C-alpha cells in the first residue's frame, strides 16, 4: 500500500506541475496575443485619427470653396442686375434728332442723378450715425486714445551761438531739434495733447537738464528730456520742439529719440551725432 500511495502522490504532483506549466504557457500566449491586439488596435486608431483629420481638412476646404462659389454667384447676380438696370435705362431714352427728344433725355438723366444723390446722402447720414455711435462708446474712446501715433519723426543737432556756450568747441551741439507729425484720427478727442520727448544718449542715459519725470498711479516712472503741449483737432498736426542737452552727457554717437503720450510710446527715431 505505501508504494501505491507514493505513486499516486507522484502522479498527482506531475499532473499538477504539467497543469501549471500549461496554464503558464497559455497565459503567456494570451498576454502576447493581447499585446499584439493592443498594438494592432493602437495602429488602427492612429490610422483612423489621421483619416479623420484628413476628412475634416477636406471638409473645411470644401466649405471654403462653397463659400467662395456662393460669393462669386452673388457678385455675378449683382452685376447682371446692374447691367439689366442700365439696359432698361437706355430704353427710356429717345432719339435726340429733335429738340423735344433732347429735352426728354435730359429730364430722364436729371431724374437718375437726383436718385443717385438721394442714395449717396442716405449713405452719408448712415455713416455719420455710425461714427457718432462709435464716438459715444466708452470702450472705443479708450482704445482710440491709445492709438494716437507720431510719424515723420526727425531729429538734428543745433549749435547755439551765445556767450553761454562760447567756451565750448565750435562743433559742440547744445540742443536737439525734434519735429514730428501727430497722425489725424477722428476717434481721438480734440484738445491739447501733452507729448513727452525723451533723449537717450549712446551710454543709455536719459538727457534731462532738470531731471524731469512722470509717474502714474501704479508707480511707473518715465524720465523725459522735454515736453510740448500742442493743440490737436483730429487732423495731421506738425510739431517741433528744441531739447536742451546736458554738457556732461552730450557725447558723440547714436541717440535714441522717444515720444510718449499717456505713458505709451507713440514713436521713436535715431539721431547720429558725430
JSON list of C-alpha atoms in Angstrom, two decimals, residues 127-141 144 186-187:
[
{"chain": "A", "resi": 127, "resn": "UNK", "atom": "CA", "xyz": [-22.11, 106.69, -41.87]},
{"chain": "A", "resi": 128, "resn": "UNK", "atom": "CA", "xyz": [-22.36, 109.80, -39.68]},
{"chain": "A", "resi": 129, "resn": "UNK", "atom": "CA", "xyz": [-24.71, 107.97, -37.31]},
{"chain": "A", "resi": 130, "resn": "UNK", "atom": "CA", "xyz": [-22.29, 105.04, -37.07]},
{"chain": "A", "resi": 131, "resn": "UNK", "atom": "CA", "xyz": [-19.39, 107.40, -36.34]},
{"chain": "A", "resi": 132, "resn": "UNK", "atom": "CA", "xyz": [-21.43, 109.13, -33.64]},
{"chain": "A", "resi": 133, "resn": "UNK", "atom": "CA", "xyz": [-22.27, 105.78, -32.04]},
{"chain": "A", "resi": 134, "resn": "UNK", "atom": "CA", "xyz": [-18.60, 104.77, -32.03]},
{"chain": "A", "resi": 135, "resn": "UNK", "atom": "CA", "xyz": [-17.55, 108.09, -30.54]},
{"chain": "A", "resi": 136, "resn": "UNK", "atom": "CA", "xyz": [-20.07, 107.69, -27.71]},
{"chain": "A", "resi": 137, "resn": "UNK", "atom": "CA", "xyz": [-18.88, 104.16, -26.92]},
{"chain": "A", "resi": 138, "resn": "UNK", "atom": "CA", "xyz": [-16.57, 104.41, -23.82]},
{"chain": "A", "resi": 139, "resn": "UNK", "atom": "CA", "xyz": [-14.62, 101.32, -24.88]},
{"chain": "A", "resi": 140, "resn": "UNK", "atom": "CA", "xyz": [-13.94, 102.69, -28.37]},
{"chain": "A", "resi": 141, "resn": "UNK", "atom": "CA", "xyz": [-12.92, 106.05, -26.92]},
{"chain": "A", "resi": 144, "resn": "UNK", "atom": "CA", "xyz": [-8.76, 105.38, -29.66]},
{"chain": "A", "resi": 186, "resn": "UNK", "atom": "CA", "xyz": [-11.29, 111.19, -35.84]},
{"chain": "A", "resi": 187, "resn": "UNK", "atom": "CA", "xyz": [-11.62, 108.80, -32.89]}
]
